[in-house]
Coordinates of C-alpha atoms and ligand atoms in Angstrom, one line a residue:
X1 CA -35.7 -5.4 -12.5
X2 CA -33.7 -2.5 -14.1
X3 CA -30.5 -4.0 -13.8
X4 CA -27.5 -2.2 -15.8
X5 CA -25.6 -3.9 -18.3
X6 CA -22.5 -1.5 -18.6
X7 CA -21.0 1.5 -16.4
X8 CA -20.3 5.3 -17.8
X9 CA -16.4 4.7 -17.0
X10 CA -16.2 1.2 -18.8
X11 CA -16.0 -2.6 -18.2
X12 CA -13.0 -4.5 -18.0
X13 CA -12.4 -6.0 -21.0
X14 CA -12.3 -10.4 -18.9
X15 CA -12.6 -12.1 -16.3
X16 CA -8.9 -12.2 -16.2
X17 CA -8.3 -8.1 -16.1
X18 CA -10.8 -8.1 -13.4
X19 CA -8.5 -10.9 -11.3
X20 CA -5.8 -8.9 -12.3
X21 CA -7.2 -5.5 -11.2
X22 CA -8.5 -7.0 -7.8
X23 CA -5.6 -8.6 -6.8
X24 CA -3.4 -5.4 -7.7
X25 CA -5.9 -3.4 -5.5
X26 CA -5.6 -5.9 -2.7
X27 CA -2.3 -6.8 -2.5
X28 CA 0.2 -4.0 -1.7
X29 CA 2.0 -2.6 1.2
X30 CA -0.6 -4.2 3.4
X31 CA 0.8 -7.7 2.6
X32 CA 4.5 -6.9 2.3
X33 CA 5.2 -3.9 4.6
X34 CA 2.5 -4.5 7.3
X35 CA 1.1 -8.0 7.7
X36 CA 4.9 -8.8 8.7
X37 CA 5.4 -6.2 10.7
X38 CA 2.1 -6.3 12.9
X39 CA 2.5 -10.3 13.1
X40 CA 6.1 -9.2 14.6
X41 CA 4.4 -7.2 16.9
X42 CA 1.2 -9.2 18.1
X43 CA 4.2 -12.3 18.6
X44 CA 3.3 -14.1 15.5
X45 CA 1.5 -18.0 15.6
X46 CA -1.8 -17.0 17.0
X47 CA -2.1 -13.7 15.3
X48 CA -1.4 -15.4 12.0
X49 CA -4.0 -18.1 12.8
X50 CA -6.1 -14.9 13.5
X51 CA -5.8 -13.6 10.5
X52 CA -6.7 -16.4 8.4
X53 CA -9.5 -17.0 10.4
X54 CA -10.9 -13.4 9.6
X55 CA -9.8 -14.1 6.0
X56 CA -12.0 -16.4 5.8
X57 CA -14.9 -16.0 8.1
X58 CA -15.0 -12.2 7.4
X59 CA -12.8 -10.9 4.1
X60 CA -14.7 -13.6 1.7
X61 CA -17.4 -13.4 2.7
X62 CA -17.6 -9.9 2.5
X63 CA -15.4 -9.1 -0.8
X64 CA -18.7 -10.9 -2.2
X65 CA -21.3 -8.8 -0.8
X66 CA -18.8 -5.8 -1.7
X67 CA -18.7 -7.0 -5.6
X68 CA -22.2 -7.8 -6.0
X69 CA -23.2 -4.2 -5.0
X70 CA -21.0 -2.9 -7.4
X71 CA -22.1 -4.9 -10.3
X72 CA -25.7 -4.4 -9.5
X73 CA -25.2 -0.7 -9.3
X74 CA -22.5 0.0 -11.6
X75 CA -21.7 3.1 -10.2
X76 CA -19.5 4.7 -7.6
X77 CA -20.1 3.7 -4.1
X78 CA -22.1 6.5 -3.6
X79 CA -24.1 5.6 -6.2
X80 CA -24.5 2.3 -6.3
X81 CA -25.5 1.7 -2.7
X82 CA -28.7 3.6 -2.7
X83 CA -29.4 2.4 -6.4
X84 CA -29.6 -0.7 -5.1
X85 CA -31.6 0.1 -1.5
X86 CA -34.2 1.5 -3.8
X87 CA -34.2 -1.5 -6.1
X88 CA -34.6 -3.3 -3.1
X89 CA -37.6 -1.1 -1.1
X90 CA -34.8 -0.2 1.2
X91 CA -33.6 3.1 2.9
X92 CA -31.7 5.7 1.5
X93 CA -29.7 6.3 4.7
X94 CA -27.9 3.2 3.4
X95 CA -25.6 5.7 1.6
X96 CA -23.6 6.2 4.6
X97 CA -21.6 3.0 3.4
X98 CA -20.3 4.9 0.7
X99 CA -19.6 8.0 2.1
X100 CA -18.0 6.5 5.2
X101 CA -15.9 4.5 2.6
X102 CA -15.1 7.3 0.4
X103 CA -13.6 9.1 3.7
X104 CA -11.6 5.9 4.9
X105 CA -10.1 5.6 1.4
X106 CA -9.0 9.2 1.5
X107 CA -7.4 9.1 4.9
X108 CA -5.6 5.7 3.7
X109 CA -4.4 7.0 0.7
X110 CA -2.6 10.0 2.5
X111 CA -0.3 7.4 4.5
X112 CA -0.5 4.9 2.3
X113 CA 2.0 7.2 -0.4
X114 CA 4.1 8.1 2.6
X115 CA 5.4 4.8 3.3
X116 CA 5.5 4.4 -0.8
X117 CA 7.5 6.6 -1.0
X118 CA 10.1 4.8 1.3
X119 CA 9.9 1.9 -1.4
X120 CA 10.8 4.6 -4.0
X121 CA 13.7 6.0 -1.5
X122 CA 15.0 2.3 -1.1
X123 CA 14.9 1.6 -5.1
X124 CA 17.6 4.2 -5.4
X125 CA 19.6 3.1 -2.3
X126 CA 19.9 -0.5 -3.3
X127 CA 20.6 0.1 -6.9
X128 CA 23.6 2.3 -5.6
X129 CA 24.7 -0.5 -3.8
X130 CA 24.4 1.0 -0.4
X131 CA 23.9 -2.1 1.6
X132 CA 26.7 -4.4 -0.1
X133 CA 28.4 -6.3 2.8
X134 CA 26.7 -3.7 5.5
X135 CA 25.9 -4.9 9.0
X136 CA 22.4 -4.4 10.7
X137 CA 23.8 -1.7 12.8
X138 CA 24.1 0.0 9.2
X139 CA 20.9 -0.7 7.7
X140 CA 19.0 0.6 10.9
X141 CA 20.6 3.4 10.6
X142 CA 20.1 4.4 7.2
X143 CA 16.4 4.1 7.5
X144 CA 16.5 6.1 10.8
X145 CA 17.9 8.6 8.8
X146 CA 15.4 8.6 5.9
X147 CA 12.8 8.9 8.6
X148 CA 14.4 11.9 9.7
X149 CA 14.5 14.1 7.0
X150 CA 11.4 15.4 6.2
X151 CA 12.0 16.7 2.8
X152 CA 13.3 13.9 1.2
X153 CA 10.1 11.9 2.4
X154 CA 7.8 14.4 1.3
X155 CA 9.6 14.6 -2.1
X156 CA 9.1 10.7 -2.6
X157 CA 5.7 11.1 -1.4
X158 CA 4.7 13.5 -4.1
X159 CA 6.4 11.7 -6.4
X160 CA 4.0 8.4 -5.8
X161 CA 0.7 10.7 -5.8
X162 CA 1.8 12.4 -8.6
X163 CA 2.1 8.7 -10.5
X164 CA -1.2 8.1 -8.8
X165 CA -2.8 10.8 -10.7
X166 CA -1.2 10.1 -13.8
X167 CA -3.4 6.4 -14.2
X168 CA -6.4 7.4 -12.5
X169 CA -6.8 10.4 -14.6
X170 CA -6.5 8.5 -17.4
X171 CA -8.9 5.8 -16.8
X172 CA -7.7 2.7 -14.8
X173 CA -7.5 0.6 -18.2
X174 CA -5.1 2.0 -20.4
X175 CA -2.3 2.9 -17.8
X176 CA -2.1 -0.1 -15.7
X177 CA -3.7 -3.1 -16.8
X178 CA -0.6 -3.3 -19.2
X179 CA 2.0 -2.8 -16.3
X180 CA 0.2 -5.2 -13.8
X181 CA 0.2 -8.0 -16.7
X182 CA 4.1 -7.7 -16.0
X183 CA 4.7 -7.0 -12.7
X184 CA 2.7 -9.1 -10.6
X185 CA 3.8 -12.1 -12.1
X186 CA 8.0 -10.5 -11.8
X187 CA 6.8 -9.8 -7.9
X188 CA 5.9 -12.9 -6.7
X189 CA 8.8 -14.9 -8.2
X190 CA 11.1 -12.0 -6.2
X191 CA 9.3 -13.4 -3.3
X192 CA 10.0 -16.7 -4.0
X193 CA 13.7 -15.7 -4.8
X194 CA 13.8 -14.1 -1.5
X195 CA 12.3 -17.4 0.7
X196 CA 14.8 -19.2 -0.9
X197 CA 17.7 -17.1 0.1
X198 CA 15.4 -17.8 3.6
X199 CA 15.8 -21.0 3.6
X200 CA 19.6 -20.8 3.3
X201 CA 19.8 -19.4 6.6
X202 CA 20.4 -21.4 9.9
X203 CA 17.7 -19.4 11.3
X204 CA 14.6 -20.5 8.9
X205 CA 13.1 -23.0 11.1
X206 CA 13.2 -20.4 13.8
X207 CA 11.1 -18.0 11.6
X208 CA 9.0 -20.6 10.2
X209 CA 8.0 -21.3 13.8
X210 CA 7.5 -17.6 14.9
X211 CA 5.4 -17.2 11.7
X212 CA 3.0 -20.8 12.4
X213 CA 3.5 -21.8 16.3
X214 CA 0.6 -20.7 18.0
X215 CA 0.6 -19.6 21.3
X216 CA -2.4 -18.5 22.7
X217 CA -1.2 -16.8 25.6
X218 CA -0.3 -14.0 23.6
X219 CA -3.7 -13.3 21.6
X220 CA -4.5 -10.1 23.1
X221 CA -7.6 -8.3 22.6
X222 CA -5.6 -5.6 20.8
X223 CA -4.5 -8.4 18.4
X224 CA -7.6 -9.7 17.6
X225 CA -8.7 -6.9 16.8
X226 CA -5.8 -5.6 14.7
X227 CA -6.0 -9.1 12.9
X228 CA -9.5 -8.4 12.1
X229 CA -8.8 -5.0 10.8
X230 CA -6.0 -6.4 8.7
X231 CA -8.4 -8.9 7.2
X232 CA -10.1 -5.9 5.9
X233 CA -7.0 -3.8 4.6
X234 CA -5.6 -6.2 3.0
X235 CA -8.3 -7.4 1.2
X236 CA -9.3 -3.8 0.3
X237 CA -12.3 -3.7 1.7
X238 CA -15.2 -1.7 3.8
X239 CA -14.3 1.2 2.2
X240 CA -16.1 0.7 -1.8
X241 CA -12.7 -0.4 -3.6
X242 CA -13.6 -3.5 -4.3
X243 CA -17.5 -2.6 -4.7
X244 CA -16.4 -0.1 -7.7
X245 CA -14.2 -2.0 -9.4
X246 CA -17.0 -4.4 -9.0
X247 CA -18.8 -2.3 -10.8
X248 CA -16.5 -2.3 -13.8
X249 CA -16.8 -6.1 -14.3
X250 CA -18.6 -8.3 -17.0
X251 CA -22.0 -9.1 -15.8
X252 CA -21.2 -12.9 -17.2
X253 CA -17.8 -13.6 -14.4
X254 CA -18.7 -15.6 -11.6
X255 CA -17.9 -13.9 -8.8
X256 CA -17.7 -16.4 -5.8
X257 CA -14.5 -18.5 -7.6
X258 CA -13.1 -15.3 -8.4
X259 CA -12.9 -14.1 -5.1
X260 CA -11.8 -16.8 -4.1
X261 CA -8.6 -16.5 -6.2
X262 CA -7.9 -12.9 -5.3
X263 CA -7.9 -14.1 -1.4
X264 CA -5.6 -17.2 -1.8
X265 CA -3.3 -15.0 -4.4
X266 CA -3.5 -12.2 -1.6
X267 CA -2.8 -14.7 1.5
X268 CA 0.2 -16.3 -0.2
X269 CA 1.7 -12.9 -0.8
X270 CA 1.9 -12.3 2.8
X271 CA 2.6 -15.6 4.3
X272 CA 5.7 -15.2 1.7
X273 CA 6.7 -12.0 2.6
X274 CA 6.4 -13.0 6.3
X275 CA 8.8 -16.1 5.4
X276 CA 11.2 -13.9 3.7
X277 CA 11.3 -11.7 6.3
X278 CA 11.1 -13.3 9.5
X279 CA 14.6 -15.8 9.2
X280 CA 16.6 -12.7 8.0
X281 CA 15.5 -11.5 11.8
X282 CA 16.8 -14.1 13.6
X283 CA 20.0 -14.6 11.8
X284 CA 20.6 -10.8 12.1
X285 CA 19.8 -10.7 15.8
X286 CA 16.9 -8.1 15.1
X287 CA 13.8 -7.7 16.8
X288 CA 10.7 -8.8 15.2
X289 CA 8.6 -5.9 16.7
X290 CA 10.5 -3.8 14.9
X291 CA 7.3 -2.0 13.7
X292 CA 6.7 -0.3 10.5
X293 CA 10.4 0.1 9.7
X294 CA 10.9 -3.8 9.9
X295 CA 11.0 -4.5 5.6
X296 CA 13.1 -1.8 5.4
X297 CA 15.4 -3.1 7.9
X298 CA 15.3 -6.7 7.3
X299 CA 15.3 -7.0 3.4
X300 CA 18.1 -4.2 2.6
X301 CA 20.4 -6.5 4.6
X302 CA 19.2 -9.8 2.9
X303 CA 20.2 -8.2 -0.4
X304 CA 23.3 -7.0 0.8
X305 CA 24.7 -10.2 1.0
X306 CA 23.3 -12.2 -2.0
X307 CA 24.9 -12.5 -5.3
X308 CA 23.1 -10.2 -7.6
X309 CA 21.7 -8.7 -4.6
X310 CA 22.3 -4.6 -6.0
X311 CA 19.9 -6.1 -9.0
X312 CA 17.7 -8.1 -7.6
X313 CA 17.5 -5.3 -4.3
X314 CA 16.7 -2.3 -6.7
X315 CA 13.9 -4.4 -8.6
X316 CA 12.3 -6.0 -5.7
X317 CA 11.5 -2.6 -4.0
X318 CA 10.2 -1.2 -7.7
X319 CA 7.8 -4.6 -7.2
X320 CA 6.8 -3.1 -3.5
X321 CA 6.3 0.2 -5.2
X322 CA 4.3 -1.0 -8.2
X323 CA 2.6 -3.1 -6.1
X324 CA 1.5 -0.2 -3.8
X325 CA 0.9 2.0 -7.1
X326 CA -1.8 -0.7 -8.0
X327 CA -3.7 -0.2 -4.6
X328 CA -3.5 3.2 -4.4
X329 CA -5.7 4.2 -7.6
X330 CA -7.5 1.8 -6.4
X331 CA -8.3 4.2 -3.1
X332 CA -8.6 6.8 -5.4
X333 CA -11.0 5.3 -8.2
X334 CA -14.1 5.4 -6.3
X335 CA -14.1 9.2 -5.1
X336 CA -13.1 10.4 -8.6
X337 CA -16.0 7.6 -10.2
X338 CA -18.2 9.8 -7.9
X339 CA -17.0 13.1 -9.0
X340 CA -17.3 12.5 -12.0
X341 CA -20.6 10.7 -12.3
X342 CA -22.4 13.6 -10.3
X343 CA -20.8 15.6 -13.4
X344 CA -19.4 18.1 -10.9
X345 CA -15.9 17.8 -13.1
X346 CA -14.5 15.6 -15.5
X347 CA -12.0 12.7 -14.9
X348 CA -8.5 14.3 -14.9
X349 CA -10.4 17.8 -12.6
X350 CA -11.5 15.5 -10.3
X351 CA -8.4 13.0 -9.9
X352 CA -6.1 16.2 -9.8
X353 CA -8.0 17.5 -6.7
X354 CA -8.0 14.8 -4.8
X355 CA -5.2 13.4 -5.1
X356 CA -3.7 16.9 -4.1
X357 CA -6.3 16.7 -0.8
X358 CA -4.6 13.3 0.0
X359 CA -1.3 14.2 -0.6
X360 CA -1.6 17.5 1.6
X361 CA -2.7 15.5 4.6
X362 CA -0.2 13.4 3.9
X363 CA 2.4 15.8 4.9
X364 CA 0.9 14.9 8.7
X365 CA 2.2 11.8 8.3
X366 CA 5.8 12.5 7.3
X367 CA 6.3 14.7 10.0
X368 CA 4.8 12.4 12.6
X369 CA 7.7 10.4 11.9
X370 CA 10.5 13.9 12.9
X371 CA 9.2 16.9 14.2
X372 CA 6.0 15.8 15.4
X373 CA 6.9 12.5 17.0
X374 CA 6.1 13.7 20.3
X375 CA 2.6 15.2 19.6
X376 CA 0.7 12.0 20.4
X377 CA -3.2 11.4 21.1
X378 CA -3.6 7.8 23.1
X379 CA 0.3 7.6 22.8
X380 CA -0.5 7.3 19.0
X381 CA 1.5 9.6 16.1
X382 CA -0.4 11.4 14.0
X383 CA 0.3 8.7 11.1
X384 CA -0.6 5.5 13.9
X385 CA -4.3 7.4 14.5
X386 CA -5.1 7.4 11.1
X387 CA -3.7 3.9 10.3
X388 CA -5.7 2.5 13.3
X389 CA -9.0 4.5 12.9
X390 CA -8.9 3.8 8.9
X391 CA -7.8 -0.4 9.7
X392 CA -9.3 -1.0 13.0
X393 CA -12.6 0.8 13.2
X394 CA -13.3 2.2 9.8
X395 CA -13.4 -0.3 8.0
X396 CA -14.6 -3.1 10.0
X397 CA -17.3 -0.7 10.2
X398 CA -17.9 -0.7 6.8
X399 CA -18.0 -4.1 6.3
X400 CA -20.3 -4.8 9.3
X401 CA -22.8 -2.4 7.3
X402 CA -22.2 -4.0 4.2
X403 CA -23.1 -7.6 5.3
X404 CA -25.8 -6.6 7.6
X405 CA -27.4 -5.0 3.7
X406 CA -26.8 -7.5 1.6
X407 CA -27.6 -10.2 4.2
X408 CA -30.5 -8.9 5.4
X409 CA -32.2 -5.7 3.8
X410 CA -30.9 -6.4 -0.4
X411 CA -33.5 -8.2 -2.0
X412 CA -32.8 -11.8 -2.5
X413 CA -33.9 -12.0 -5.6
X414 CA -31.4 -9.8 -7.1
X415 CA -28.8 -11.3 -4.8
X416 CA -29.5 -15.0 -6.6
X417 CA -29.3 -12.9 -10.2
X418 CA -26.2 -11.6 -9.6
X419 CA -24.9 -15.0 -7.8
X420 CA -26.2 -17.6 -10.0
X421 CA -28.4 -16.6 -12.8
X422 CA -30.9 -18.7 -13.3
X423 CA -29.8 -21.8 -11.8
X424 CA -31.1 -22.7 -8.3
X425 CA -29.4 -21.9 -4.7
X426 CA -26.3 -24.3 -4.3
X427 CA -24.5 -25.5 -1.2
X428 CA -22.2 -22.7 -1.4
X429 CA -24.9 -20.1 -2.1
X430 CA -26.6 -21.1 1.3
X431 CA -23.3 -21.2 3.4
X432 CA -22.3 -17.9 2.0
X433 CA -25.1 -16.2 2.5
X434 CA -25.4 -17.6 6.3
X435 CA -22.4 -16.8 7.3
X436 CA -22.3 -13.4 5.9
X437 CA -26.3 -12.6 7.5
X438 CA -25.0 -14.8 10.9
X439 CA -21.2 -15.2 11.3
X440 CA -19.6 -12.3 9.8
X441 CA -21.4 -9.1 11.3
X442 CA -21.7 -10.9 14.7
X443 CA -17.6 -11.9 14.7
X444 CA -16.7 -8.0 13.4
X445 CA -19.2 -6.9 16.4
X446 CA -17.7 -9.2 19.2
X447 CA -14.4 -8.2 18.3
X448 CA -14.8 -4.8 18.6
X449 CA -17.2 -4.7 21.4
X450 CA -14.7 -6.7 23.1
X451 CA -11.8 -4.6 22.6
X452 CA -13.9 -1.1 23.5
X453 CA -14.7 -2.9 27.0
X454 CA -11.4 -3.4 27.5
X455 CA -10.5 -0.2 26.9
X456 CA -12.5 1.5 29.6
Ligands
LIG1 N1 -5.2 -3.8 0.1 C1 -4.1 -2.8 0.1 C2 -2.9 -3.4 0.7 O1 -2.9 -4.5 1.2 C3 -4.5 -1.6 0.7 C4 -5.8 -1.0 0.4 C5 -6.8 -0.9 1.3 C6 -6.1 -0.7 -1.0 C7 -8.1 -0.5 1.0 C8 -7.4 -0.3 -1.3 C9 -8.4 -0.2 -0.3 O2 -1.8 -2.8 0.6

């Protein structure tokens, strides 16, 4: 077996940095901006339980196979796959999981800045004090009006990419690991700040219930399926994050408790953020299917009326942003590991270029929200096509190939290696490995089997 004991970009330097990096990658807009706004539109309870059961069913499962890959390959995506197929007498045409993800990530990361660049717009308003004492009526209207000018969207967009570049081009170690150390910690105790100001209100239990009562009458086929594809955006996978930052970590980490950590950190984020959201809507009258403007409409107007709240507002939404910054490389990483591996250009060449790629399609996305709100395919924005091709069928696409190798076509033998040394199959090892050859690929087909049918 020729396994690798070290990549050409570096290793991070523990366990811990690895936890750290993960988590930044997976939790970001995806838990704080959209988990609570898609669970306000697919009527809450059952979505949630949804959700959790993808998680767990799906996301694990698969955040394994994804990091095991990575480790054995210790390349880009691109790379890794097939070096692994041929360790394993297996095809080539497996590469298609690594190009597929590499073009997922890239369409992600153009929207994905976009609505960053909101959280950079909002740092500025709450640290002015613009929503002190404001109504709702005000606060919706200030983020209509953000969403309306094009210019200053696309000037906070480029301002995110631009930061983007700036850490990816210098390796992912030196820039962030030092920032992340700080800020995740400082982000979820804001959460916390923010349930509590949640539980103040009269309205809490009526969130609480939205967020945990299910009701199955409203699980949709739409819903399951946006659940599912949640699972996997969330968790950053199906498109080769995960797998290369896998590829960056110590060969001696165990990787099954560490994912699970990443998931459960991950998880709580968004069951907070959907705790501090949710009540402010109910006290306020709002509508929870508010859609992608509801964080921005909610929170703003929490702030506004909390002591401190001009502080507290400003450094919350610097959290969403950092928090967003952390994922993004992370979208970035494994196209610029592949540049630069194939030694077509070196690291800051190839981050430059595509970041500029990304940021250019980008601009689709900021005007889908003015001038081209009315130029709709399937009654979807240019911006709502790409975010449900990338989340809904994309990347559960991914990940269906991704089990179906390592559950079935990987040699086991350098499964177990990775997994558990030298020390003999355990319980978990077996249930893992059946649910992600059985349960997973067959749960990601049904669901999107089922919702195709229903289409036509
Ligand atoms: N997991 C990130 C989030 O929840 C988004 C992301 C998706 C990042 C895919 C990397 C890869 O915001």
């Amino acid at each position: 077996m020729t396994q690798q004991k070290t990549s050409i970009h570096g290793l991070w330097s523990s366990r811990l940095i690895f936890i750290l990096a993960a988590v930044g990658s997976a939790v970001g807009l995806g838990n704080i901006w959209k988990f609570p706004y898609i669970t306000g539109e697919y009527g809450g309870g059952a979505f949630v339980l949804m959700y959790l059961v993808c998680i767990s069913l799906v996301g694990i499962p698969i955040m394994v196979a994804e990091i095991l890959i990575g480790r054995r390959g210790r390349q880009s995506p691109i790379h890794s796959v097939p070096a692994v197929a041929r360790e394993s007498g297996a095809s080539r045409g497996w590469t298609v999981i690594g190009w597929m993800g590499a073009l997922a990530g890239f369409l992600i990361l153009s929207f994905y800045s976009v609505i960053a660049g909101w959280a950079l717009a909002y740092v500025g308003y709450l640290a002015t004090g613009d929503f002190e004492q404001q109504s709702a009526e005000f606060v919706t209207n200030q983020f209509s009006s953000l969403l309306a000018s094009p210019w200053t969207m696309a000037g906070w967009h480029s301002l995110f990419m631009i930061l983007c570049i700036l850490v990816v081009a210098r390796g992912v170690h030196r820039g962030l690991e030092q920032a992340l150390r700080l800020m995740m910690p400082l982000l979820f105790i804001l959460l916390l700040v923010l349930v509590g100001y949640s539980l103040t209100l009269d309205s809490f239990g009526q969130g609480f219930a939205f967020l945990f009562q299910f009701n199955w009458n409203k699980l949709s086929s739409d819903a399951i399926l946006v659940a599912m594809g949640h699972s996997f955006f969330t968790l950053s996978l199906g498109l080769g994050a995960i797998m290369a930052y896998g590829a960056y970590m110590p060969g001696n980490v165990p990787i099954g408790r560490t994912v699970f950590w990443i998931a459960g950190i991950d998880t709580t984020v968004a069951l907070l953020a959907g705790l501090a959201i949710f009540p402010v809507v109910f006290a306020n009258s709002m509508a929870p299917d508010a859609g992608p403007g509801l964080l921005f409409k909610t929170l703003p107007l929490a702030f506004g009326q909390m002591p401190g709240g001009t502080f507290f507002g400003a450094l919350f939404f610097v959290m969403v942003a950092l928090a967003a910054w952390s994922s993004a490389i992370s979208l970035l990483e494994p196209m610029v590991a592949w540049l630069v591996e194939a030694d077509h250009m070196s690291r800051p060449q190839a981050t430059v270029l595509l970041g500029l790629l990304a940021w250019l399609l980008g601009l689709g996305s900021v005007l889908s929200f003015n001038h081209w709100s009315d130029l709709t395919l399937f009654g979807k924005t240019f911006f709502d096509l790409l975010d449900f091709l990338t989340a809904n069928i994309l990347l559960p696409l991914g990940g269906l190939l991704i089990a179906l190798f390592v559950g079935w076509f990987m040699r086991e033998a350098l499964v177990r290696d990775e997994l558990l040394g030298n020390t003999a199959p355990t319980f978990s090892y077996r249930l893992w490995r059946f649910v992600l050859s059985y349960l997973s690929p067959l749960l990601v087909l049904a669901i999107v089997v089922d919702f195709l049918l229903k289409l036509f």
